[in-house]
PDB file of C-alpha atoms in Angstrom:
ATOM      1  CA  MET A   6      -2.096 -34.301  51.306  1.00  0.00           C
ATOM      2  CA  PRO A   7      -2.075 -35.203  54.942  1.00  0.00           C
ATOM      3  CA  LYS A   8      -2.473 -38.814  55.942  1.00  0.00           C
ATOM      4  CA  ASP A   9      -5.688 -38.250  57.850  1.00  0.00           C
ATOM      5  CA  HIS A  10      -7.699 -36.596  55.022  1.00  0.00           C
ATOM      6  CA  ASP A  11     -11.210 -37.734  54.185  1.00  0.00           C
ATOM      7  CA  LYS A  12     -11.063 -39.845  51.012  1.00  0.00           C
ATOM      8  CA  ASP A  13     -14.721 -39.236  50.219  1.00  0.00           C
ATOM      9  CA  VAL A  14     -14.287 -35.468  50.191  1.00  0.00           C
ATOM     10  CA  TYR A  15     -10.888 -35.381  48.433  1.00  0.00           C
ATOM     11  CA  PRO A  16     -10.627 -38.366  46.100  1.00  0.00           C
ATOM     12  CA  GLU A  17      -7.225 -39.091  44.598  1.00  0.00           C
ATOM     13  CA  PRO A  18      -6.858 -38.139  40.910  1.00  0.00           C
ATOM     14  CA  PRO A  19      -6.692 -41.015  38.432  1.00  0.00           C
ATOM     15  CA  SER A  20      -3.176 -42.259  37.800  1.00  0.00           C
ATOM     16  CA  ARG A  21      -3.778 -42.845  34.063  1.00  0.00           C
ATOM     17  CA  THR A  22      -5.885 -41.092  31.440  1.00  0.00           C
ATOM     18  CA  PRO A  23      -9.019 -43.118  30.834  1.00  0.00           C
ATOM     19  CA  VAL A  24      -9.467 -44.727  27.427  1.00  0.00           C
ATOM     20  CA  VAL A  25     -12.277 -43.234  25.360  1.00  0.00           C
ATOM     21  CA  ASP A  26     -14.970 -45.755  24.552  1.00  0.00           C
ATOM     22  CA  ARG A  27     -15.729 -45.690  20.842  1.00  0.00           C
ATOM     23  CA  GLN A  28     -19.344 -45.874  19.862  1.00  0.00           C
ATOM     24  CA  SER A  29     -18.535 -47.245  16.402  1.00  0.00           C
ATOM     25  CA  VAL A  30     -15.798 -49.170  14.704  1.00  0.00           C
ATOM     26  CA  LEU A  31     -16.047 -46.978  11.566  1.00  0.00           C
ATOM     27  CA  PRO A  32     -13.566 -44.083  11.240  1.00  0.00           C
ATOM     28  CA  ASN A  33     -14.632 -40.444  11.202  1.00  0.00           C
ATOM     29  CA  PRO A  34     -16.013 -39.495   7.716  1.00  0.00           C
ATOM     30  CA  ALA A  35     -14.729 -35.907   7.994  1.00  0.00           C
ATOM     31  CA  LEU A  36     -11.215 -37.237   8.503  1.00  0.00           C
ATOM     32  CA  ILE A  37     -11.574 -39.532   5.506  1.00  0.00           C
ATOM     33  CA  LEU A  38     -12.811 -36.657   3.282  1.00  0.00           C
ATOM     34  CA  SER A  39     -10.015 -34.306   4.377  1.00  0.00           C
ATOM     35  CA  LYS A  40      -7.342 -36.921   3.651  1.00  0.00           C
ATOM     36  CA  LEU A  41      -8.977 -37.756   0.319  1.00  0.00           C
ATOM     37  CA  PHE A  42      -8.943 -34.056  -0.661  1.00  0.00           C
ATOM     38  CA  TYR A  43      -5.336 -33.648   0.491  1.00  0.00           C
ATOM     39  CA  TYR A  44      -3.986 -36.609  -1.466  1.00  0.00           C
ATOM     40  CA  SER A  45      -6.155 -36.161  -4.584  1.00  0.00           C
ATOM     41  CA  VAL A  46      -6.109 -32.360  -5.035  1.00  0.00           C
ATOM     42  CA  ASP A  47      -3.784 -30.463  -2.723  1.00  0.00           C
ATOM     43  CA  LEU A  48      -0.663 -32.631  -2.907  1.00  0.00           C
ATOM     44  CA  PRO A  49      -0.551 -32.936  -6.735  1.00  0.00           C
ATOM     45  CA  VAL A  50      -1.198 -29.221  -7.273  1.00  0.00           C
ATOM     46  CA  THR A  51       1.433 -28.206  -4.712  1.00  0.00           C
ATOM     47  CA  THR A  52       3.968 -30.625  -6.192  1.00  0.00           C
ATOM     48  CA  PHE A  53       3.316 -29.340  -9.720  1.00  0.00           C
ATOM     49  CA  ARG A  54       3.667 -25.715  -8.573  1.00  0.00           C
ATOM     50  CA  ASP A  55       6.956 -26.499  -6.811  1.00  0.00           C
ATOM     51  CA  ILE A  56       8.306 -28.147  -9.966  1.00  0.00           C
ATOM     52  CA  VAL A  57       7.292 -25.173 -12.130  1.00  0.00           C
ATOM     53  CA  GLU A  58       8.787 -22.686  -9.653  1.00  0.00           C
ATOM     54  CA  GLY A  59      11.993 -24.734  -9.604  1.00  0.00           C
ATOM     55  CA  ILE A  60      12.230 -24.500 -13.385  1.00  0.00           C
ATOM     56  CA  GLN A  61      11.507 -20.758 -13.370  1.00  0.00           C
ATOM     57  CA  SER A  62      13.826 -19.977 -10.461  1.00  0.00           C
ATOM     58  CA  GLY A  63      16.442 -18.648 -12.884  1.00  0.00           C
ATOM     59  CA  LYS A  64      13.909 -16.182 -14.316  1.00  0.00           C
ATOM     60  CA  LYS A  65      12.421 -14.612 -11.205  1.00  0.00           C
ATOM     61  CA  SER A  66       9.971 -11.860 -11.941  1.00  0.00           C
ATOM     62  CA  HIS A  67       9.830  -9.026  -9.475  1.00  0.00           C
ATOM     63  CA  TYR A  68       6.565  -7.262  -8.809  1.00  0.00           C
ATOM     64  CA  TYR A  69       7.333  -3.674  -7.946  1.00  0.00           C
ATOM     65  CA  HIS A  70       5.592  -0.592  -9.248  1.00  0.00           C
ATOM     66  CA  GLN A  71       3.783  -0.419 -12.526  1.00  0.00           C
ATOM     67  CA  LYS A  72       5.725   1.757 -14.927  1.00  0.00           C
ATOM     68  CA  PHE A  73       3.807   3.956 -17.320  1.00  0.00           C
ATOM     69  CA  ARG A  74       5.346   5.653 -20.314  1.00  0.00           C
ATOM     70  CA  ARG A  75       5.172   9.425 -20.305  1.00  0.00           C
ATOM     71  CA  VAL A  76       2.463  10.703 -22.611  1.00  0.00           C
ATOM     72  CA  PRO A  77       2.232  14.146 -24.201  1.00  0.00           C
ATOM     73  CA  GLU A  78       0.738  16.913 -22.131  1.00  0.00           C
ATOM     74  CA  LEU A  79      -2.645  18.394 -22.869  1.00  0.00           C
ATOM     75  CA  THR A  80      -1.054  21.279 -24.786  1.00  0.00           C
ATOM     76  CA  ARG A  81       0.493  18.875 -27.296  1.00  0.00           C
ATOM     77  CA  CYS A  82      -2.762  17.074 -28.161  1.00  0.00           C
ATOM     78  CA  GLN A  83      -4.370  17.701 -31.533  1.00  0.00           C
ATOM     79  CA  GLU A  84      -7.833  19.222 -31.507  1.00  0.00           C
ATOM     80  CA  GLY A  85     -10.464  16.480 -31.286  1.00  0.00           C
ATOM     81  CA  ASP A  86      -7.984  13.751 -30.284  1.00  0.00           C
ATOM     82  CA  TYR A  87      -9.970  12.363 -27.368  1.00  0.00           C
ATOM     83  CA  VAL A  88      -7.576   9.472 -26.759  1.00  0.00           C
ATOM     84  CA  CYS A  89      -4.749  11.959 -26.299  1.00  0.00           C
ATOM     85  CA  TYR A  90      -6.974  14.020 -23.972  1.00  0.00           C
ATOM     86  CA  TYR A  91      -7.698  10.940 -21.886  1.00  0.00           C
ATOM     87  CA  GLU A  92      -4.047   9.869 -21.712  1.00  0.00           C
ATOM     88  CA  ALA A  93      -2.989  13.379 -20.727  1.00  0.00           C
ATOM     89  CA  GLU A  94      -5.654  13.454 -18.019  1.00  0.00           C
ATOM     90  CA  MET A  95      -4.507  10.094 -16.618  1.00  0.00           C
ATOM     91  CA  GLN A  96      -0.878  11.260 -16.718  1.00  0.00           C
ATOM     92  CA  TRP A  97      -1.849  14.410 -14.825  1.00  0.00           C
ATOM     93  CA  ARG A  98      -3.692  12.364 -12.187  1.00  0.00           C
ATOM     94  CA  ARG A  99      -0.665  10.088 -11.706  1.00  0.00           C
ATOM     95  CA  ASP A 100       1.584  13.135 -11.393  1.00  0.00           C
ATOM     96  CA  TYR A 101      -0.844  14.672  -8.896  1.00  0.00           C
ATOM     97  CA  LYS A 102      -0.802  11.534  -6.728  1.00  0.00           C
ATOM     98  CA  VAL A 103       2.993  11.340  -6.904  1.00  0.00           C
ATOM     99  CA  ASP A 104       3.283  14.992  -5.880  1.00  0.00           C
ATOM    100  CA  GLN A 105       0.882  14.395  -2.983  1.00  0.00           C
ATOM    101  CA  GLU A 106       3.034  11.498  -1.777  1.00  0.00           C
ATOM    102  CA  ILE A 107       6.199  13.590  -2.064  1.00  0.00           C
ATOM    103  CA  VAL A 108       4.631  16.269   0.146  1.00  0.00           C
ATOM    104  CA  LYS A 109       3.566  13.588   2.654  1.00  0.00           C
ATOM    105  CA  VAL A 110       7.058  12.076   2.813  1.00  0.00           C
ATOM    106  CA  ILE A 111       8.721  15.463   3.347  1.00  0.00           C
ATOM    107  CA  GLN A 112       6.102  16.318   5.981  1.00  0.00           C
ATOM    108  CA  GLU A 113       6.763  13.014   7.803  1.00  0.00           C
ATOM    109  CA  ARG A 114      10.496  13.751   7.794  1.00  0.00           C
ATOM    110  CA  LEU A 115       9.852  17.187   9.268  1.00  0.00           C
ATOM    111  CA  ARG A 116       7.551  15.753  11.954  1.00  0.00           C
ATOM    112  CA  ALA A 117      10.121  13.091  12.855  1.00  0.00           C
ATOM    113  CA  CYS A 118      12.796  15.757  13.195  1.00  0.00           C
ATOM    114  CA  GLN A 119      10.474  17.924  15.319  1.00  0.00           C
ATOM    115  CA  GLN A 120       9.722  14.941  17.551  1.00  0.00           C
ATOM    116  CA  ARG A 121      13.409  14.091  17.864  1.00  0.00           C
ATOM    117  CA  GLU A 122      14.676  17.622  18.501  1.00  0.00           C
ATOM    118  CA  GLY A 123      11.883  18.955  20.678  1.00  0.00           C
ATOM    119  CA  PRO A 124      11.593  22.712  21.270  1.00  0.00           C
ATOM    120  CA  SER A 125      14.819  23.536  19.411  1.00  0.00           C
ATOM    121  CA  TYR A 126      13.609  22.040  16.128  1.00  0.00           C
ATOM    122  CA  ARG A 127      13.697  25.389  14.281  1.00  0.00           C
ATOM    123  CA  GLN A 128      17.491  25.489  14.557  1.00  0.00           C
ATOM    124  CA  ASN A 129      18.254  21.772  14.256  1.00  0.00           C
ATOM    125  CA  CYS A 130      15.719  20.940  11.528  1.00  0.00           C
ATOM    126  CA  TYR A 131      16.350  23.977   9.359  1.00  0.00           C
ATOM    127  CA  LYS A 132      17.117  21.894   6.267  1.00  0.00           C
ATOM    128  CA  GLU A 133      13.913  19.826   6.591  1.00  0.00           C
ATOM    129  CA  LEU A 134      11.875  22.963   7.298  1.00  0.00           C
ATOM    130  CA  GLN A 135      13.215  24.730   4.184  1.00  0.00           C
ATOM    131  CA  GLN A 136      12.616  21.640   2.054  1.00  0.00           C
ATOM    132  CA  PHE A 137       9.027  21.335   3.302  1.00  0.00           C
ATOM    133  CA  GLU A 138       8.352  25.009   2.609  1.00  0.00           C
ATOM    134  CA  GLU A 139       9.706  24.670  -0.944  1.00  0.00           C
ATOM    135  CA  VAL A 140       7.732  21.524  -1.697  1.00  0.00           C
ATOM    136  CA  SER A 141       4.481  22.792  -0.204  1.00  0.00           C
ATOM    137  CA  LYS A 142       4.815  26.131  -2.019  1.00  0.00           C
ATOM    138  CA  ALA A 143       5.404  24.367  -5.342  1.00  0.00           C
ATOM    139  CA  PHE A 144       2.465  22.023  -4.714  1.00  0.00           C
ATOM    140  CA  GLN A 145       0.214  24.915  -3.778  1.00  0.00           C
ATOM    141  CA  SER A 146       1.196  26.952  -6.813  1.00  0.00           C
ATOM    142  CA  ARG A 147       0.482  24.051  -9.148  1.00  0.00           C
ATOM    143  CA  TYR A 148      -2.546  22.358  -7.596  1.00  0.00           C
ATOM    144  CA  GLY A 149      -3.939  24.902  -5.124  1.00  0.00           C
ATOM    145  CA  ASP A 150      -7.440  26.329  -5.656  1.00  0.00           C
ATOM    146  CA  LEU A 151      -8.392  23.691  -8.221  1.00  0.00           C
ATOM    147  CA  GLY A 152     -11.296  22.456  -6.126  1.00  0.00           C
ATOM    148  CA  ALA A 153     -12.658  18.991  -5.577  1.00  0.00           C
ATOM    149  CA  TYR A 154     -13.027  18.231  -9.278  1.00  0.00           C
ATOM    150  CA  ALA A 155      -9.461  19.009 -10.295  1.00  0.00           C
ATOM    151  CA  SER A 156      -8.403  18.022 -13.783  1.00  0.00           C
ATOM    152  CA  ALA A 157      -5.564  18.544 -16.210  1.00  0.00           C
ATOM    153  CA  ARG A 158      -7.606  21.138 -18.104  1.00  0.00           C
ATOM    154  CA  LYS A 159      -8.313  23.188 -14.943  1.00  0.00           C
ATOM    155  CA  CYS A 160      -4.653  23.002 -13.954  1.00  0.00           C
ATOM    156  CA  LEU A 161      -3.611  24.140 -17.430  1.00  0.00           C
ATOM    157  CA  MET A 162      -6.018  27.084 -17.285  1.00  0.00           C
ATOM    158  CA  LYS A 163      -4.694  28.062 -13.853  1.00  0.00           C
ATOM    159  CA  GLN A 164      -1.141  27.977 -15.187  1.00  0.00           C
ATOM    160  CA  LYS A 165      -2.190  30.066 -18.178  1.00  0.00           C
ATOM    161  CA  GLU A 166      -3.876  32.667 -15.953  1.00  0.00           C
ATOM    162  CA  ARG A 167      -0.790  32.855 -13.743  1.00  0.00           C
ATOM    163  CA  MET A 168       1.456  33.390 -16.764  1.00  0.00           C
ATOM    164  CA  MET A 169      -0.846  36.135 -18.097  1.00  0.00           C
ATOM    165  CA  ALA A 170      -0.840  37.869 -14.692  1.00  0.00           C
ATOM    166  CA  GLU A 171       2.962  37.751 -14.631  1.00  0.00           C
ATOM    167  CA  GLN A 172       3.126  39.281 -18.113  1.00  0.00           C
ATOM    168  CA  GLN A 173       0.820  42.131 -17.096  1.00  0.00           C
ATOM    169  CA  THR A 174       2.938  42.994 -14.050  1.00  0.00           C
ATOM    170  CA  ALA A 175       6.202  42.869 -16.011  1.00  0.00           C
TER     171      ALA A 175
END
């Protein structure tokens, strides 16, 4: 600032931070409660968990995908065995979801190759294109035209009808 400035208009900033005047001598109750919770609950629980994890560190359990055993298909169920029907239906639904994900992964690979190669993707992505056509054709032949309420029984009937049509043409 210039030497001839008006001190009333532009006062100089304070050289030190002012000390806050406390209204009370008592400490903040929220601070006391948070420290009480930390030392009485959080610290002992965390310490105990660390000790247990240290003991179990040799036996680490890995959480990946749930593995289901394969159950018999609907054709292998005895008549009136509703538990077998249910298990076969759940197995079919898992297989359906897995097949959907396989088609999605192959489709993403094809799209990535198309993006990378540009207009000449038909020549450079021939392998991915063939693989996608195979997978989508197989998916369509198995699950196509089943409708919104697809089930293992409907899929089995579709397969049966397709086999009968093939026998008639042969």
